[in-house]
Amino acid sequence: MGNVNQKRELAAAFRWFARLDMNEGIANHFSLAVSEDGQKFLMNPVGKYWSKIKASDILELDARIEPKDIGPVVDETAWCIHGAIHRKVPHAKCIMHLHPQYSTALSCLKDPILPPLNQESMMFYNRVSYDLNYGGLGIGDEGERIASKIGNNSILMMGQHGILVTGENVAETFDKIYYFERASRIYLTALQTGQELSIATDEIAEKTAQQSEEYKSELHFKAILDVLDEEEPEYRN
């Protein structure tokens, strides 16, 4: 189903986010569609710590096959959320769901909207969907409900939960999470000063967002692969 390079890229993303302390125990999951319709996809197994994940650990799944027919290697909440999105949101080729500190803290605010405060936050101007009706763990129909909230955007702010980011590939999705978490950290840090924030105009924010869409995210991820190839080459196994 998935080729070796795709599995290596997913393994690398897990390991790097673990380095950035963006994992949460053995929770949270990434998936990558390997069929045109998105029904067949790759995902991390249950119970594996991110810093130890290797390419050979990545599962090959089909969104049309129920978890009970797959066995205990699949986390129920991961299947519920990722399976539903791969079935219902064709443009979500790669899906990464995390509970990183600053993005999750932002999701817990009464107003979780990230304003165009700095260059990084302007990247996401008018490009975030919001699900502020947390319905419990991703079990049962919760995944279907979450999938319905994404719309045409690539980032879903999950109220009182975390974030879910989609993209065309691992590199693009990784890059968006990296910068969204940094933007959230800067915003929450600025709020702590108690001073008035300098918010960009709609014109400048939109201009910056459009310019950012042309940025080569694959170069960022390639640089990370270069580091892992030298320091943790076993991720490729």
Coordinates of N, CA and C in Angstrom, one line a residue:
M1 N 0.9 -1.2 0.0 CA 0.0 0.0 0.0 C 0.9 1.2 0.0
G2 N 1.4 1.6 1.2 CA 2.3 2.8 1.2 C 3.7 2.4 0.9
N3 N 4.4 3.3 0.3 CA 5.8 3.0 0.0 C 6.7 3.3 1.2
V4 N 7.9 2.8 1.1 CA 8.9 2.9 2.2 C 9.1 4.4 2.6
N5 N 9.3 5.2 1.6 CA 9.6 6.6 1.9 C 8.5 7.3 2.6
Q6 N 7.3 7.0 2.3 CA 6.1 7.6 3.0 C 6.1 7.2 4.5
K7 N 6.4 6.0 4.7 CA 6.5 5.5 6.1 C 7.7 6.1 6.8
R8 N 8.8 6.3 6.2 CA 9.9 6.9 6.8 C 9.6 8.4 7.1
E9 N 8.9 9.1 6.3 CA 8.5 10.5 6.5 C 7.6 10.6 7.7
L10 N 6.7 9.7 7.9 CA 5.8 9.7 9.0 C 6.6 9.4 10.3
A11 N 7.5 8.4 10.2 CA 8.3 8.1 11.4 C 9.2 9.3 11.8
A12 N 9.7 10.0 10.8 CA 10.5 11.2 11.1 C 9.7 12.3 11.8
A13 N 8.5 12.5 11.3 CA 7.6 13.5 11.9 C 7.3 13.2 13.3
F14 N 7.1 12.0 13.6 CA 6.8 11.6 15.0 C 8.0 11.8 15.9
R15 N 9.2 11.4 15.4 CA 10.4 11.6 16.2 C 10.7 13.1 16.5
W16 N 10.5 13.9 15.4 CA 10.9 15.3 15.6 C 9.9 16.0 16.6
F17 N 8.7 15.7 16.4 CA 7.7 16.3 17.4 C 7.9 15.8 18.8
A18 N 8.4 14.6 19.0 CA 8.8 14.2 20.3 C 9.9 15.0 20.8
R19 N 10.9 15.3 20.0 CA 12.0 16.2 20.4 C 11.5 17.6 20.8
L20 N 10.4 18.0 20.2 CA 9.9 19.3 20.5 C 8.9 19.3 21.7
D21 N 8.8 18.1 22.3 CA 7.8 17.9 23.4 C 6.4 18.2 23.0
M22 N 6.0 17.8 21.8 CA 4.7 18.0 21.3 C 3.9 16.7 21.3
N23 N 4.5 15.6 21.9 CA 3.7 14.4 22.0 C 3.0 14.4 23.4
E24 N 2.1 13.5 23.6 CA 1.4 13.4 24.9 C 1.3 11.9 25.2
G25 N 2.3 11.5 26.0 CA 2.4 10.1 26.3 C 2.4 9.3 25.0
I26 N 1.6 8.3 24.9 CA 1.5 7.5 23.6 C 0.2 7.9 22.9
A27 N -0.4 9.0 23.2 CA -1.6 9.5 22.6 C -1.3 10.2 21.3
N28 N -2.4 10.6 20.6 CA -2.3 11.4 19.3 C -1.8 10.6 18.1
H29 N -2.2 11.0 17.0 CA -1.9 10.1 15.8 C -1.7 10.9 14.5
F30 N -1.0 10.4 13.6 CA -0.8 10.9 12.3 C -1.2 9.9 11.3
S31 N -1.8 10.3 10.1 CA -2.1 9.4 9.1 C -1.8 10.0 7.7
L32 N -1.7 9.1 6.7 CA -1.3 9.6 5.4 C -2.1 8.7 4.4
A33 N -2.9 9.3 3.5 CA -3.6 8.6 2.5 C -2.7 8.1 1.4
V34 N -2.8 6.8 1.0 CA -2.0 6.3 0.0 C -2.8 5.8 -1.2
S35 N -4.1 6.1 -1.2 CA -4.9 5.8 -2.4 C -5.6 7.1 -2.8
E36 N -6.0 7.2 -4.0 CA -6.6 8.5 -4.6 C -7.8 8.9 -3.8
D37 N -8.6 7.9 -3.4 CA -9.9 8.3 -2.7 C -9.7 8.5 -1.2
G38 N -8.4 8.2 -0.7 CA -8.1 8.5 0.7 C -8.6 7.3 1.6
Q39 N -9.2 6.3 1.1 CA -9.7 5.2 1.9 C -8.6 4.4 2.5
K40 N -7.5 4.2 1.8 CA -6.4 3.5 2.3 C -5.3 4.4 2.8
F41 N -4.9 4.2 4.0 CA -4.0 5.2 4.6 C -3.0 4.5 5.6
L42 N -1.9 5.2 5.9 CA -0.9 4.8 6.9 C -1.2 5.5 8.2
M43 N -0.9 4.8 9.3 CA -1.1 5.4 10.7 C -0.2 4.8 11.7
N44 N 0.2 5.5 12.7 CA 1.0 4.9 13.8 C 0.2 3.9 14.6
P45 N 0.8 2.9 15.2 CA 0.1 1.9 16.0 C -0.1 2.4 17.4
V46 N -1.0 1.7 18.1 CA -1.3 2.0 19.5 C -0.1 1.6 20.4
G47 N 0.2 2.4 21.4 CA 1.1 2.0 22.4 C 2.6 2.2 22.1
K48 N 2.9 2.9 21.0 CA 4.3 3.1 20.6 C 4.7 4.5 20.9
Y49 N 5.8 4.7 21.7 CA 6.2 6.1 22.0 C 6.8 6.7 20.7
W50 N 6.5 8.0 20.5 CA 6.9 8.6 19.3 C 8.4 8.6 19.0
S51 N 9.2 8.8 20.0 CA 10.6 8.9 19.8 C 11.2 7.6 19.4
K52 N 10.4 6.5 19.5 CA 10.9 5.1 19.1 C 10.3 4.6 17.8
I53 N 9.4 5.4 17.2 CA 8.7 4.9 16.0 C 9.7 4.7 14.8
K54 N 9.6 3.6 14.1 CA 10.4 3.3 12.9 C 9.4 3.1 11.8
A55 N 9.9 3.2 10.6 CA 9.1 3.1 9.4 C 8.3 1.7 9.4
S56 N 9.0 0.7 9.9 CA 8.3 -0.6 9.9 C 7.2 -0.7 10.9
D57 N 7.1 0.2 11.8 CA 6.0 0.2 12.8 C 4.7 0.8 12.2
I58 N 4.8 1.6 11.1 CA 3.6 2.2 10.6 C 2.6 1.2 10.0
L59 N 1.4 1.4 10.3 CA 0.3 0.5 9.9 C -0.2 0.9 8.6
E60 N -0.7 -0.1 7.8 CA -1.4 0.1 6.6 C -2.9 -0.3 6.7
L61 N -3.8 0.7 6.6 CA -5.2 0.5 7.0 C -6.1 0.9 5.9
D62 N -7.4 0.4 6.0 CA -8.4 0.8 5.1 C -9.6 1.3 5.9
A63 N -10.0 2.5 5.5 CA -11.1 3.2 6.3 C -12.4 2.5 6.2
R64 N -12.5 1.5 5.3 CA -13.8 0.8 5.2 C -13.9 -0.5 6.1
I65 N -12.7 -0.8 6.7 CA -12.7 -2.0 7.6 C -12.8 -1.6 9.0
E66 N -13.7 -2.1 9.8 CA -13.9 -1.7 11.1 C -12.8 -2.1 12.0
P67 N -12.5 -1.4 13.1 CA -11.4 -1.8 14.0 C -11.5 -3.2 14.6
K68 N -12.7 -3.7 14.8 CA -12.8 -5.0 15.4 C -12.3 -6.1 14.4
D69 N -12.2 -5.7 13.1 CA -11.6 -6.6 12.1 C -10.1 -6.5 11.9
I70 N -9.6 -5.5 12.6 CA -8.2 -5.2 12.5 C -7.4 -5.7 13.7
G71 N -7.9 -5.6 14.9 CA -7.2 -6.1 16.0 C -6.8 -5.0 16.9
P72 N -6.1 -5.3 18.0 CA -5.7 -4.3 19.0 C -4.6 -3.4 18.7
V73 N -4.1 -3.5 17.4 CA -3.0 -2.6 17.0 C -3.4 -1.2 16.7
V74 N -4.7 -1.0 16.6 CA -5.3 0.3 16.3 C -5.9 1.0 17.5
D75 N -5.6 2.2 17.8 CA -6.2 2.9 18.9 C -7.6 3.3 18.4
E76 N -8.6 3.1 19.3 CA -10.0 3.3 18.9 C -10.3 4.8 18.6
T77 N -9.7 5.7 19.3 CA -10.0 7.1 19.1 C -9.3 7.5 17.8
A78 N -8.1 7.0 17.5 CA -7.4 7.3 16.2 C -8.2 6.8 15.0
W79 N -8.7 5.6 15.1 CA -9.5 5.1 14.0 C -10.8 5.9 13.8
C80 N -11.4 6.3 14.9 CA -12.7 7.0 14.9 C -12.4 8.4 14.1
I81 N -11.4 9.1 14.5 CA -11.2 10.4 14.0 C -10.6 10.4 12.6
H82 N -9.5 9.7 12.4 CA -8.8 9.6 11.2 C -9.5 8.9 10.1
G83 N -10.2 7.7 10.5 CA -10.9 7.0 9.5 C -12.1 7.8 9.0
A84 N -12.8 8.5 9.8 CA -13.9 9.4 9.4 C -13.4 10.5 8.4
I85 N -12.3 11.1 8.8 CA -11.8 12.2 7.9 C -11.4 11.7 6.6
H86 N -10.7 10.6 6.6 CA -10.2 10.0 5.3 C -11.4 9.6 4.4
R87 N -12.5 9.2 5.0 CA -13.7 8.8 4.3 C -14.4 10.0 3.7
K88 N -14.4 11.1 4.5 CA -15.3 12.2 4.2 C -14.7 13.5 3.7
V89 N -13.3 13.6 3.9 CA -12.6 14.8 3.5 C -11.5 14.5 2.5
P90 N -11.8 14.4 1.2 CA -10.8 13.9 0.2 C -9.5 14.7 0.2
H91 N -9.6 16.1 0.5 CA -8.4 16.9 0.4 C -7.5 16.7 1.5
A92 N -7.9 16.0 2.6 CA -7.1 15.7 3.7 C -6.2 14.5 3.5
K93 N -5.2 14.7 2.7 CA -4.3 13.5 2.4 C -3.5 13.1 3.6
C94 N -2.9 14.1 4.3 CA -2.2 13.8 5.5 C -2.9 14.5 6.7
I95 N -3.1 13.8 7.8 CA -3.8 14.3 8.9 C -2.9 14.1 10.2
M96 N -2.7 15.2 10.9 CA -1.9 15.2 12.1 C -2.7 15.8 13.2
H97 N -3.0 15.0 14.3 CA -3.7 15.5 15.4 C -2.8 15.4 16.7
L98 N -2.7 16.6 17.3 CA -1.8 16.7 18.5 C -2.5 17.5 19.6
H99 N -1.9 17.5 20.8 CA -2.4 18.3 21.9 C -1.1 19.1 22.4
P100 N -0.5 19.9 21.5 CA 0.7 20.7 21.9 C 0.3 21.8 22.9
Q101 N 1.2 22.1 23.8 CA 1.0 23.0 24.9 C 0.2 24.3 24.5
Y102 N 0.8 25.1 23.6 CA 0.3 26.4 23.4 C -1.0 26.4 22.5
S103 N -1.0 25.6 21.5 CA -2.2 25.4 20.6 C -3.4 24.9 21.5
T104 N -3.1 24.0 22.3 CA -4.2 23.4 23.2 C -4.6 24.5 24.2
A105 N -3.7 25.2 24.8 CA -4.1 26.3 25.7 C -5.0 27.3 25.0
L106 N -4.6 27.6 23.7 CA -5.5 28.6 23.0 C -6.8 28.0 22.7
S107 N -6.9 26.7 22.5 CA -8.2 26.0 22.3 C -9.1 26.0 23.5
C108 N -8.5 26.3 24.7 CA -9.3 26.3 25.9 C -9.8 27.7 26.2
L109 N -9.5 28.7 25.5 CA -10.0 30.1 25.7 C -11.4 30.2 25.2
K110 N -12.1 31.1 25.8 CA -13.5 31.4 25.3 C -13.5 31.8 23.9
D111 N -12.5 32.6 23.5 CA -12.2 33.1 22.2 C -10.9 32.5 21.7
P112 N -10.9 31.3 21.0 CA -9.7 30.7 20.6 C -9.1 31.1 19.3
I113 N -9.6 32.2 18.7 CA -9.2 32.6 17.4 C -7.7 33.2 17.5
L114 N -6.9 32.8 16.7 CA -5.5 33.3 16.6 C -5.5 34.6 15.8
P115 N -5.3 35.7 16.3 CA -5.3 37.0 15.6 C -4.0 37.1 14.8
P116 N -4.0 38.0 13.7 CA -2.8 38.2 12.9 C -1.9 39.1 13.6
L117 N -1.2 38.6 14.7 CA -0.4 39.4 15.5 C 1.0 39.5 15.0
N118 N 1.6 38.4 14.4 CA 2.9 38.5 13.9 C 3.0 37.7 12.6
Q119 N 4.1 37.6 12.0 CA 4.3 37.0 10.7 C 3.8 35.5 10.7
E120 N 4.1 34.8 11.7 CA 3.7 33.4 11.8 C 2.2 33.2 11.9
S121 N 1.6 34.1 12.7 CA 0.1 33.9 12.9 C -0.6 34.4 11.6
M122 N 0.0 35.4 10.9 CA -0.7 35.8 9.7 C -0.7 34.7 8.6
M123 N 0.1 33.8 8.7 CA 0.1 32.6 7.8 C -1.2 31.9 7.8
F124 N -1.9 32.0 8.9 CA -3.1 31.2 9.1 C -4.4 32.1 9.1
Y125 N -4.2 33.3 8.7 CA -5.4 34.3 8.6 C -6.5 33.7 7.8
N126 N -7.7 33.7 8.4 CA -8.9 33.2 7.7 C -8.7 31.8 7.1
R127 N -7.8 31.0 7.7 CA -7.6 29.7 7.2 C -7.7 28.6 8.2
V128 N -8.4 28.9 9.3 CA -8.6 28.0 10.4 C -10.1 27.7 10.6
S129 N -10.5 26.5 10.7 CA -11.9 26.1 11.1 C -12.0 25.9 12.6
Y130 N -13.2 26.0 13.1 CA -13.3 25.9 14.6 C -14.4 24.9 15.0
D131 N -14.1 24.1 15.9 CA -15.0 23.1 16.5 C -15.0 23.4 18.0
L132 N -16.0 24.2 18.4 CA -16.0 24.6 19.9 C -17.1 23.8 20.7
N133 N -17.5 22.7 20.1 CA -18.5 21.9 20.8 C -17.9 20.5 21.2
Y134 N -16.9 20.5 22.0 CA -16.2 19.3 22.4 C -17.3 18.2 22.9
G135 N -17.1 17.0 22.3 CA -18.2 16.0 22.6 C -17.6 14.8 23.3
G136 N -16.4 14.9 23.9 CA -15.9 13.7 24.6 C -14.8 13.1 23.7
L137 N -14.3 11.9 24.2 CA -13.2 11.3 23.4 C -13.7 10.9 22.0
G138 N -12.7 10.7 21.1 CA -13.1 10.4 19.8 C -13.5 9.0 19.6
I139 N -14.8 8.7 20.1 CA -15.3 7.4 20.0 C -16.7 7.5 19.5
G140 N -17.2 6.4 18.7 CA -18.5 6.4 18.2 C -18.7 7.4 17.1
D141 N -19.6 8.4 17.2 CA -19.9 9.3 16.1 C -19.1 10.6 16.2
E142 N -18.2 10.7 17.2 CA -17.4 11.9 17.4 C -16.5 12.2 16.2
G143 N -16.0 11.1 15.6 CA -15.1 11.3 14.4 C -15.9 11.9 13.3
E144 N -17.1 11.4 13.1 CA -17.9 11.9 12.0 C -18.2 13.4 12.2
R145 N -18.5 13.8 13.4 CA -18.8 15.2 13.8 C -17.6 16.0 13.5
I146 N -16.4 15.6 14.0 CA -15.2 16.3 13.8 C -14.9 16.5 12.3
A147 N -15.1 15.5 11.5 CA -14.8 15.5 10.0 C -15.7 16.6 9.4
S148 N -16.9 16.8 9.9 CA -17.8 17.7 9.3 C -17.5 19.2 9.6
K149 N -16.5 19.4 10.5 CA -16.2 20.8 10.9 C -15.0 21.3 10.1
I150 N -14.3 20.5 9.4 CA -13.0 20.9 8.7 C -13.3 21.9 7.6
G151 N -14.3 21.6 6.8 CA -14.6 22.5 5.6 C -13.5 22.5 4.6
N152 N -13.2 23.7 4.1 CA -12.2 23.8 3.1 C -10.8 24.2 3.6
N153 N -10.8 24.4 5.0 CA -9.5 24.8 5.6 C -8.6 23.6 5.9
S154 N -7.4 23.9 6.2 CA -6.5 22.8 6.5 C -6.2 22.6 8.0
I155 N -6.7 23.6 8.8 CA -6.4 23.5 10.3 C -7.8 23.6 11.0
L156 N -7.9 22.7 11.9 CA -9.2 22.6 12.8 C -8.7 22.9 14.2
M157 N -9.2 24.0 14.8 CA -9.0 24.3 16.2 C -10.1 23.5 16.9
M158 N -9.7 22.6 17.8 CA -10.6 21.7 18.5 C -10.8 22.2 19.9
G159 N -11.9 22.9 20.2 CA -12.1 23.5 21.5 C -11.9 22.6 22.6
Q160 N -11.1 23.0 23.6 CA -10.9 22.2 24.8 C -10.2 20.8 24.5
H161 N -9.5 20.8 23.4 CA -9.0 19.5 23.0 C -7.6 19.6 22.4
G162 N -7.4 20.4 21.3 CA -6.1 20.5 20.7 C -6.3 21.0 19.2
I163 N -5.4 20.5 18.3 CA -5.5 20.9 16.9 C -5.4 19.7 16.0
L164 N -6.0 19.9 14.9 CA -5.9 18.8 13.8 C -5.6 19.6 12.5
V165 N -4.5 19.1 11.9 CA -4.0 19.8 10.7 C -3.9 18.8 9.5
T166 N -4.3 19.3 8.4 CA -4.3 18.4 7.2 C -3.4 19.1 6.1
G167 N -2.9 18.3 5.2 CA -2.1 18.8 4.1 C -2.0 17.8 3.0
E168 N -1.3 18.2 1.9 CA -1.1 17.3 0.8 C -0.1 16.2 1.0
N169 N 0.8 16.4 2.0 CA 1.8 15.4 2.3 C 2.4 15.7 3.7
V170 N 3.3 14.8 4.1 CA 3.8 14.9 5.5 C 4.6 16.3 5.7
A171 N 5.4 16.7 4.7 CA 6.2 17.9 4.9 C 5.3 19.1 5.1
E172 N 4.3 19.2 4.2 CA 3.4 20.4 4.3 C 2.6 20.4 5.7
T173 N 2.1 19.3 6.1 CA 1.4 19.2 7.3 C 2.2 19.5 8.5
F174 N 3.4 18.9 8.5 CA 4.4 19.1 9.6 C 4.7 20.6 9.7
D175 N 4.9 21.3 8.6 CA 5.3 22.7 8.6 C 4.2 23.5 9.2
K176 N 3.0 23.2 8.9 CA 1.8 24.0 9.4 C 1.7 23.9 10.9
I177 N 1.9 22.7 11.4 CA 1.8 22.5 12.8 C 2.9 23.2 13.5
Y178 N 4.1 23.1 13.0 CA 5.3 23.7 13.6 C 5.0 25.2 13.8
Y179 N 4.6 25.8 12.7 CA 4.4 27.3 12.8 C 3.1 27.7 13.5
F180 N 2.1 26.9 13.5 CA 0.9 27.2 14.2 C 1.2 27.2 15.8
E181 N 1.9 26.2 16.2 CA 2.3 26.1 17.6 C 3.2 27.3 18.0
R182 N 4.1 27.7 17.2 CA 5.0 28.9 17.5 C 4.1 30.1 17.5
A183 N 3.2 30.3 16.6 CA 2.3 31.5 16.6 C 1.5 31.5 17.8
S184 N 1.0 30.4 18.3 CA 0.2 30.3 19.5 C 1.0 30.7 20.7
R185 N 2.2 30.2 20.7 CA 3.1 30.5 21.9 C 3.4 32.0 21.9
I186 N 3.7 32.6 20.8 CA 4.0 34.1 20.7 C 2.7 34.9 21.2
Y187 N 1.6 34.5 20.7 CA 0.3 35.2 21.0 C 0.0 35.1 22.5
L188 N 0.1 33.9 23.1 CA -0.2 33.8 24.5 C 0.9 34.5 25.4
T189 N 2.1 34.5 24.9 CA 3.2 35.2 25.6 C 2.9 36.7 25.6
A190 N 2.5 37.2 24.4 CA 2.2 38.7 24.3 C 1.0 39.0 25.2
L191 N 0.0 38.2 25.3 CA -1.1 38.4 26.2 C -0.7 38.6 27.7
Q192 N 0.3 37.9 28.0 CA 0.8 37.9 29.4 C 1.4 39.2 29.8
T193 N 1.9 40.0 28.8 CA 2.4 41.3 29.1 C 1.4 42.3 29.6
G194 N 0.1 42.0 29.3 CA -1.0 42.9 29.7 C -1.0 44.2 28.8
Q195 N -0.2 44.4 27.9 CA -0.2 45.6 27.0 C -1.1 45.4 25.8
E196 N -1.4 46.5 25.2 CA -2.3 46.4 24.0 C -1.5 45.7 22.8
L197 N -2.2 44.8 22.2 CA -1.6 44.1 21.1 C -1.7 44.9 19.8
S198 N -0.6 44.7 18.9 CA -0.6 45.3 17.6 C -1.0 44.3 16.6
I199 N -2.3 44.4 16.2 CA -2.9 43.5 15.2 C -2.8 44.0 13.8
A200 N -2.4 43.2 12.9 CA -2.2 43.6 11.5 C -3.5 43.9 10.8
T201 N -3.5 44.7 9.8 CA -4.7 44.9 9.1 C -5.1 43.7 8.3
D202 N -6.4 43.6 7.9 CA -6.9 42.5 7.1 C -6.1 42.4 5.8
E203 N -5.7 43.5 5.2 CA -5.0 43.5 3.9 C -3.6 42.9 4.1
I204 N -2.9 43.3 5.1 CA -1.5 42.8 5.3 C -1.6 41.4 5.7
A205 N -2.6 41.0 6.6 CA -2.7 39.6 7.0 C -2.9 38.7 5.9
E206 N -3.9 39.1 5.0 CA -4.2 38.2 3.8 C -3.0 38.2 2.9
K207 N -2.3 39.3 2.7 CA -1.2 39.3 1.8 C -0.1 38.3 2.3
T208 N 0.2 38.4 3.6 CA 1.2 37.5 4.2 C 0.8 36.0 4.1
A209 N -0.5 35.8 4.3 CA -1.0 34.4 4.2 C -0.8 33.8 2.8
Q210 N -1.1 34.6 1.8 CA -1.0 34.2 0.4 C 0.5 34.0 0.1
Q211 N 1.3 34.9 0.5 CA 2.8 34.7 0.3 C 3.3 33.4 0.9
S212 N 2.8 33.1 2.1 CA 3.2 32.0 2.9 C 2.9 30.7 2.2
E213 N 1.8 30.7 1.4 CA 1.3 29.5 0.7 C 2.3 29.1 -0.4
E214 N 3.2 30.0 -0.8 CA 4.2 29.7 -1.8 C 5.5 29.3 -1.2
Y215 N 5.6 29.3 0.1 CA 6.8 28.9 0.8 C 7.0 27.4 0.7
K216 N 8.3 27.0 0.5 CA 8.6 25.7 0.2 C 8.8 24.9 1.5
S217 N 7.7 24.3 2.0 CA 7.7 23.6 3.3 C 8.6 22.3 3.2
E218 N 8.8 21.8 2.0 CA 9.5 20.6 1.9 C 11.0 20.8 2.2
L219 N 11.5 22.0 2.1 CA 12.9 22.3 2.5 C 13.1 22.2 4.0
H220 N 12.1 22.7 4.7 CA 12.1 22.6 6.2 C 12.2 21.1 6.6
F221 N 11.3 20.3 6.0 CA 11.2 18.9 6.4 C 12.5 18.1 6.0
K222 N 13.0 18.5 4.8 CA 14.2 17.8 4.3 C 15.4 18.1 5.3
A223 N 15.5 19.3 5.8 CA 16.5 19.7 6.7 C 16.4 18.8 8.0
I224 N 15.2 18.5 8.4 CA 15.0 17.7 9.6 C 15.4 16.2 9.3
L225 N 15.0 15.8 8.1 CA 15.4 14.4 7.7 C 17.0 14.3 7.7
D226 N 17.6 15.3 7.3 CA 19.1 15.3 7.3 C 19.7 15.1 8.7
V227 N 19.0 15.8 9.7 CA 19.5 15.6 11.0 C 19.2 14.2 11.5
L228 N 18.0 13.7 11.3 CA 17.7 12.4 11.8 C 18.5 11.3 11.1
D229 N 18.8 11.5 9.8 CA 19.6 10.5 9.1 C 21.0 10.4 9.8
E230 N 21.5 11.5 10.3 CA 22.8 11.4 11.0 C 22.7 11.0 12.5
E231 N 21.6 11.4 13.2 CA 21.6 11.2 14.6 C 20.7 10.0 15.0
E232 N 19.7 9.7 14.2 CA 18.8 8.6 14.6 C 18.4 7.8 13.3
P233 N 19.4 7.3 12.6 CA 19.1 6.6 11.3 C 18.2 5.4 11.4
E234 N 18.0 4.9 12.7 CA 17.2 3.7 12.8 C 15.7 4.0 12.5
Y235 N 15.3 5.3 12.5 CA 13.9 5.6 12.2 C 13.5 5.1 10.8
R236 N 14.5 4.9 9.9 CA 14.3 4.5 8.5 C 14.0 3.0 8.4
N237 N 14.4 2.2 9.4 CA 14.3 0.8 9.4 C 12.8 0.3 9.3

